[in-house]
Short mmCIF file of C-alpha atoms in Angstrom, two decimals:
data_model
loop_
_atom_site.label_atom_id
_atom_site.label_comp_id
_atom_site.label_asym_id
_atom_site.label_seq_id
_atom_site.Cartn_x
_atom_site.Cartn_y
_atom_site.Cartn_z
CA MET A 12 1.49 5.60 16.31
CA LYS A 13 2.49 6.65 12.81
CA ILE A 14 2.16 3.95 10.16
CA ALA A 15 3.22 4.50 6.56
CA SER A 16 2.95 2.72 3.23
CA PHE A 17 5.44 3.24 0.41
CA ASN A 18 5.80 1.49 -2.95
CA ILE A 19 9.52 2.05 -3.42
CA ASN A 20 9.80 0.48 -6.89
CA GLY A 21 13.03 -1.35 -6.10
CA ILE A 22 15.02 -1.29 -2.87
CA LYS A 23 18.34 -0.99 -4.73
CA ALA A 24 17.12 1.98 -6.74
CA ARG A 25 15.84 3.65 -3.57
CA ALA A 26 18.88 2.90 -1.37
CA ALA A 27 19.37 6.64 -0.75
CA ALA A 28 15.80 7.94 -1.05
CA LEU A 29 14.22 5.51 1.42
CA PRO A 30 16.58 6.21 4.36
CA GLU A 31 16.31 9.95 3.70
CA TRP A 32 12.52 9.81 3.93
CA LEU A 33 12.60 7.55 7.02
CA ASP A 34 14.91 9.95 8.85
CA GLU A 35 12.64 12.85 8.01
CA ALA A 36 9.19 11.27 8.52
CA GLN A 37 10.06 9.01 11.50
CA PRO A 38 7.24 6.49 11.05
CA ASP A 39 6.88 3.82 13.73
CA VAL A 40 5.78 1.18 11.23
CA VAL A 41 6.21 1.05 7.45
CA VAL A 42 4.85 -1.37 4.87
CA LEU A 43 6.86 -1.43 1.64
CA GLN A 44 5.85 -2.71 -1.78
CA GLU A 45 7.83 -3.67 -4.87
CA ILE A 46 11.06 -4.25 -3.00
CA LYS A 47 12.14 -6.36 -6.02
CA SER A 48 14.59 -8.37 -3.94
CA VAL A 49 14.92 -11.84 -2.54
CA ASP A 50 14.93 -11.94 1.26
CA GLU A 51 18.64 -12.74 1.53
CA ALA A 52 19.66 -9.73 -0.58
CA PHE A 53 17.44 -7.17 1.15
CA PRO A 54 19.64 -4.47 2.78
CA ARG A 55 18.39 -4.93 6.33
CA GLU A 56 21.34 -3.23 7.98
CA MET A 57 20.55 0.30 6.84
CA LEU A 58 17.07 -0.09 8.33
CA GLU A 59 18.04 -1.95 11.48
CA GLU A 60 20.58 0.75 12.33
CA ARG A 61 17.65 3.17 12.33
CA GLY A 62 15.89 1.08 14.95
CA TYR A 63 13.60 -0.94 12.72
CA ASN A 64 12.76 -4.61 12.99
CA VAL A 65 12.58 -5.93 9.43
CA GLU A 66 10.43 -8.69 7.96
CA THR A 67 10.34 -9.33 4.21
CA HIS A 68 8.48 -11.48 1.73
CA GLY A 69 10.69 -11.16 -1.31
CA GLN A 70 10.86 -12.33 -4.89
CA LYS A 71 13.63 -11.98 -7.44
CA SER A 72 13.28 -8.89 -9.67
CA PHE A 73 9.51 -8.53 -9.17
CA ASN A 74 6.93 -7.73 -6.49
CA GLY A 75 8.02 -8.21 -2.89
CA VAL A 76 6.66 -6.67 0.31
CA ALA A 77 8.13 -5.84 3.71
CA ILE A 78 7.24 -4.52 7.15
CA LEU A 79 9.57 -2.28 9.13
CA SER A 80 8.71 -1.56 12.74
CA LYS A 81 10.31 0.16 15.72
CA LEU A 82 8.06 -2.07 17.83
CA PRO A 83 8.40 -5.85 17.94
CA LEU A 84 6.68 -7.68 15.09
CA GLU A 85 4.67 -10.64 16.33
CA ASP A 86 3.01 -13.55 14.50
CA VAL A 87 4.45 -12.69 11.07
CA THR A 88 2.77 -14.46 8.15
CA ARG A 89 3.46 -14.29 4.42
CA GLY A 90 1.16 -14.87 1.48
CA LEU A 91 -2.54 -14.06 1.12
CA PRO A 92 -4.67 -17.08 2.09
CA GLY A 93 -6.90 -18.75 -0.46
CA ASP A 94 -4.56 -20.05 -3.18
CA ASP A 95 -1.70 -22.37 -2.25
CA GLU A 96 -0.35 -22.20 -5.80
CA ASP A 97 0.07 -18.42 -5.82
CA ASP A 98 3.84 -17.83 -5.61
CA GLN A 99 3.80 -14.06 -6.11
CA ALA A 100 5.15 -12.12 -3.11
CA ARG A 101 2.34 -9.64 -2.53
CA TRP A 102 1.16 -9.99 1.08
CA ILE A 103 2.68 -9.83 4.57
CA GLU A 104 1.03 -9.55 8.00
CA ALA A 105 2.27 -8.92 11.51
CA THR A 106 0.94 -7.72 14.85
CA VAL A 107 2.32 -4.65 16.61
CA VAL A 108 1.31 -3.84 20.16
CA GLY A 109 0.67 -0.23 21.07
CA ASP A 110 -0.07 1.29 24.46
CA ASP A 111 -3.57 -0.15 24.64
CA MET A 112 -4.22 -2.13 21.46
CA ALA A 113 -2.70 -4.99 19.48
CA LEU A 114 -2.95 -4.04 15.81
CA ARG A 115 -2.77 -6.46 12.89
CA VAL A 116 -0.85 -4.74 10.09
CA CYS A 117 -1.48 -6.16 6.62
CA GLY A 118 0.84 -4.97 3.86
CA LEU A 119 -0.23 -5.61 0.27
CA TYR A 120 0.77 -5.13 -3.33
CA LEU A 121 -2.39 -5.81 -5.30
CA PRO A 122 -1.94 -7.05 -8.89
CA ASN A 123 -2.02 -4.46 -11.67
CA GLY A 124 -4.21 -6.61 -13.91
CA ASN A 125 -3.32 -5.26 -17.33
CA PRO A 126 -3.93 -6.07 -20.12
CA VAL A 127 -7.70 -6.34 -20.01
CA PRO A 128 -9.19 -8.80 -20.75
CA GLY A 129 -6.82 -11.63 -20.02
CA PRO A 130 -5.31 -13.90 -17.36
CA LYS A 131 -3.63 -11.01 -15.52
CA TYR A 132 -6.98 -9.32 -15.01
CA ASP A 133 -8.58 -12.59 -13.95
CA TYR A 134 -5.78 -12.96 -11.39
CA LYS A 135 -6.37 -9.42 -10.10
CA LEU A 136 -10.08 -10.03 -9.50
CA ALA A 137 -9.43 -13.43 -7.93
CA TRP A 138 -6.82 -11.85 -5.64
CA MET A 139 -9.33 -9.21 -4.61
CA ALA A 140 -11.85 -11.92 -3.76
CA ARG A 141 -9.21 -13.51 -1.51
CA LEU A 142 -8.55 -10.10 0.04
CA GLN A 143 -12.25 -9.77 0.76
CA ALA A 144 -12.26 -13.18 2.42
CA ARG A 145 -9.27 -12.26 4.59
CA ALA A 146 -10.96 -9.05 5.71
CA GLU A 147 -14.13 -10.97 6.54
CA THR A 148 -12.11 -13.41 8.65
CA LEU A 149 -10.35 -10.65 10.59
CA LEU A 150 -13.66 -8.87 11.18
CA ALA A 151 -15.28 -12.09 12.39
CA GLU A 152 -12.39 -12.57 14.81
CA GLU A 153 -12.85 -8.97 16.00
CA THR A 154 -9.17 -8.33 15.30
CA PRO A 155 -8.25 -4.65 15.02
CA PHE A 156 -6.51 -4.37 11.64
CA LEU A 157 -5.53 -2.21 8.75
CA MET A 158 -4.75 -3.14 5.16
CA ALA A 159 -2.25 -0.80 3.55
CA GLY A 160 -0.32 -0.66 0.33
CA ASP A 161 -0.47 -0.24 -3.41
CA TYR A 162 -3.97 -1.39 -4.31
CA ASN A 163 -3.66 -0.59 -8.02
CA ILE A 164 -7.24 0.68 -7.78
CA ILE A 165 -8.49 4.17 -8.66
CA PRO A 166 -11.64 4.22 -6.50
CA GLN A 167 -13.41 7.21 -8.09
CA ALA A 168 -13.03 9.61 -10.99
CA GLU A 169 -11.78 12.33 -8.65
CA ASP A 170 -8.82 10.09 -7.83
CA ALA A 171 -7.35 10.61 -11.31
CA ALA A 172 -6.27 13.83 -12.98
CA LYS A 173 -7.56 12.49 -16.31
CA PRO A 174 -10.12 9.80 -15.52
CA ASP A 175 -11.22 9.36 -19.11
CA SER A 176 -7.78 8.09 -20.06
CA TRP A 177 -8.13 5.26 -17.51
CA ARG A 178 -11.63 4.02 -18.46
CA GLU A 179 -10.45 0.73 -19.99
CA ASP A 180 -7.47 0.25 -17.69
CA ALA A 181 -7.52 -2.54 -15.09
CA LEU A 182 -7.04 0.07 -12.34
CA PHE A 183 -10.33 1.79 -13.17
CA ARG A 184 -12.47 -0.86 -14.82
CA PRO A 185 -15.97 -1.18 -13.33
CA GLU A 186 -15.23 -4.69 -12.07
CA SER A 187 -12.15 -3.46 -10.20
CA ARG A 188 -13.96 -0.58 -8.57
CA ALA A 189 -16.91 -2.83 -7.70
CA ALA A 190 -14.53 -5.20 -5.90
CA TRP A 191 -13.08 -2.20 -4.01
CA ARG A 192 -16.56 -1.02 -2.99
CA GLN A 193 -17.50 -4.51 -1.85
CA LEU A 194 -14.41 -4.55 0.35
CA VAL A 195 -15.06 -1.09 1.81
CA ASN A 196 -18.71 -1.96 2.36
CA LEU A 197 -17.71 -4.60 4.89
CA GLY A 198 -17.38 -1.61 7.20
CA LEU A 199 -13.82 -0.53 6.39
CA THR A 200 -12.73 3.10 6.21
CA ASP A 201 -10.64 4.65 3.44
CA ALA A 202 -8.44 6.62 5.82
CA PHE A 203 -7.42 9.35 3.38
CA ARG A 204 -11.00 10.09 2.30
CA ALA A 205 -12.09 10.14 5.94
CA ARG A 206 -9.83 13.17 6.37
CA THR A 207 -9.63 14.83 2.93
CA GLN A 208 -12.27 15.32 0.26
CA GLY A 209 -12.18 16.51 -3.33
CA PRO A 210 -9.98 15.98 -6.40
CA GLY A 211 -6.28 16.67 -6.92
CA HIS A 212 -4.81 14.24 -4.38
CA TYR A 213 -2.57 11.59 -5.91
CA SER A 214 0.01 9.03 -4.81
CA PHE A 215 1.41 7.92 -8.19
CA TRP A 216 2.79 9.79 -11.20
CA ASP A 217 4.16 7.80 -14.13
CA TYR A 218 7.76 8.34 -15.17
CA GLN A 219 6.60 8.88 -18.75
CA ALA A 220 5.25 11.93 -20.59
CA GLY A 221 6.07 14.45 -17.89
CA ALA A 222 3.30 13.19 -15.62
CA TRP A 223 4.86 14.65 -12.48
CA ASN A 224 5.47 18.09 -13.94
CA ARG A 225 1.91 18.21 -15.28
CA ASN A 226 0.46 16.72 -12.09
CA ASN A 227 -1.12 13.93 -14.13
CA GLY A 228 -1.45 11.58 -11.19
CA ILE A 229 -3.71 8.95 -9.68
CA ARG A 230 -4.50 7.88 -6.11
CA ILE A 231 -3.89 4.14 -5.85
CA ASP A 232 -2.09 3.74 -2.49
CA HIS A 233 -4.58 3.32 0.32
CA PHE A 234 -5.17 2.53 3.98
CA LEU A 235 -8.33 0.61 4.82
CA LEU A 236 -9.11 0.53 8.53
CA SER A 237 -11.33 -1.83 10.48
CA PRO A 238 -14.02 -0.10 12.56
CA THR A 239 -12.14 -0.16 15.88
CA VAL A 240 -9.02 1.24 14.20
CA ALA A 241 -10.97 3.89 12.28
CA ASP A 242 -12.27 5.17 15.63
CA ARG A 243 -8.66 5.94 16.54
CA LEU A 244 -7.71 7.73 13.32
CA ARG A 245 -6.09 11.11 13.94
CA ASP A 246 -4.74 11.94 10.51
CA CYS A 247 -3.89 10.57 7.06
CA GLN A 248 -1.66 12.37 4.60
CA ILE A 249 0.23 11.80 1.36
CA ASP A 250 3.90 12.91 1.29
CA ARG A 251 3.56 14.36 -2.19
CA ASP A 252 6.85 16.26 -2.29
CA VAL A 253 8.89 13.04 -2.17
CA ARG A 254 8.08 12.52 -5.85
CA GLY A 255 10.07 15.61 -6.81
CA ARG A 256 13.29 14.49 -5.15
CA ASP A 257 16.38 12.83 -6.60
CA LYS A 258 15.83 9.35 -8.05
CA PRO A 259 12.25 9.03 -6.78
CA SER A 260 9.87 6.12 -6.92
CA ASP A 261 6.84 6.71 -9.13
CA HIS A 262 4.80 6.37 -5.91
CA VAL A 263 5.00 8.49 -2.77
CA PRO A 264 4.42 7.53 0.87
CA ILE A 265 1.03 7.71 2.50
CA TRP A 266 0.65 7.54 6.28
CA VAL A 267 -1.83 7.46 9.13
CA GLU A 268 -1.57 8.56 12.72
CA LEU A 269 -3.56 6.45 15.17
CA ASP A 270 -4.27 6.76 18.89
CA ILE A 271 -2.89 3.33 19.71
#
């Protein structure tokens, strides 16, 4: 099973680029971030005609997440537990059933958190604490799961072309990275780092200052796998070349292949 994550930075802006990539990559399941669309306006038809079941958790102009799947999506839930007053569309879950495993797919768009300090950074850290609690619950239930999406976290210095320029940014602050390590230390596997080591691997290049042409990127899109899912990991790659295409997102897809 091939499962992908892609922050598309607006479904309307990526109306051509997303179908092109889907036709080429042929993922079985995709989690999308920053669809920037209410549910009713999401262009389901262009995805359904490609064989995908579509579930969205949208929000006007901002945020928004979705799951696309060629397999049936079961027990779909929206919103990260832990704060009933949080109305930002950043979390969606569903179960897909493979040949011999039912997999809980969690799609997320973690808050950016800038500027630091301030309420946006407080919200980021609180959201990460809720994410930790959700992972702990799924582990306690012995549910095979993965959490995939735009984490807005640069885990290590090697995950940025110019780490010094990110030192005071919410994506690389010590508190952010500590929350990431605490999550991983539950026993989760960073799928990309399980397959590929070393610097120079990025999933985001800003639109500004020629970041793409200078390869001034960061790795902030991640798959975290529960232990039973990590045992079935075959590969994890970043589709870097998508960033150089016509009207690209500032992110590129990342995907895993699992024996499920």
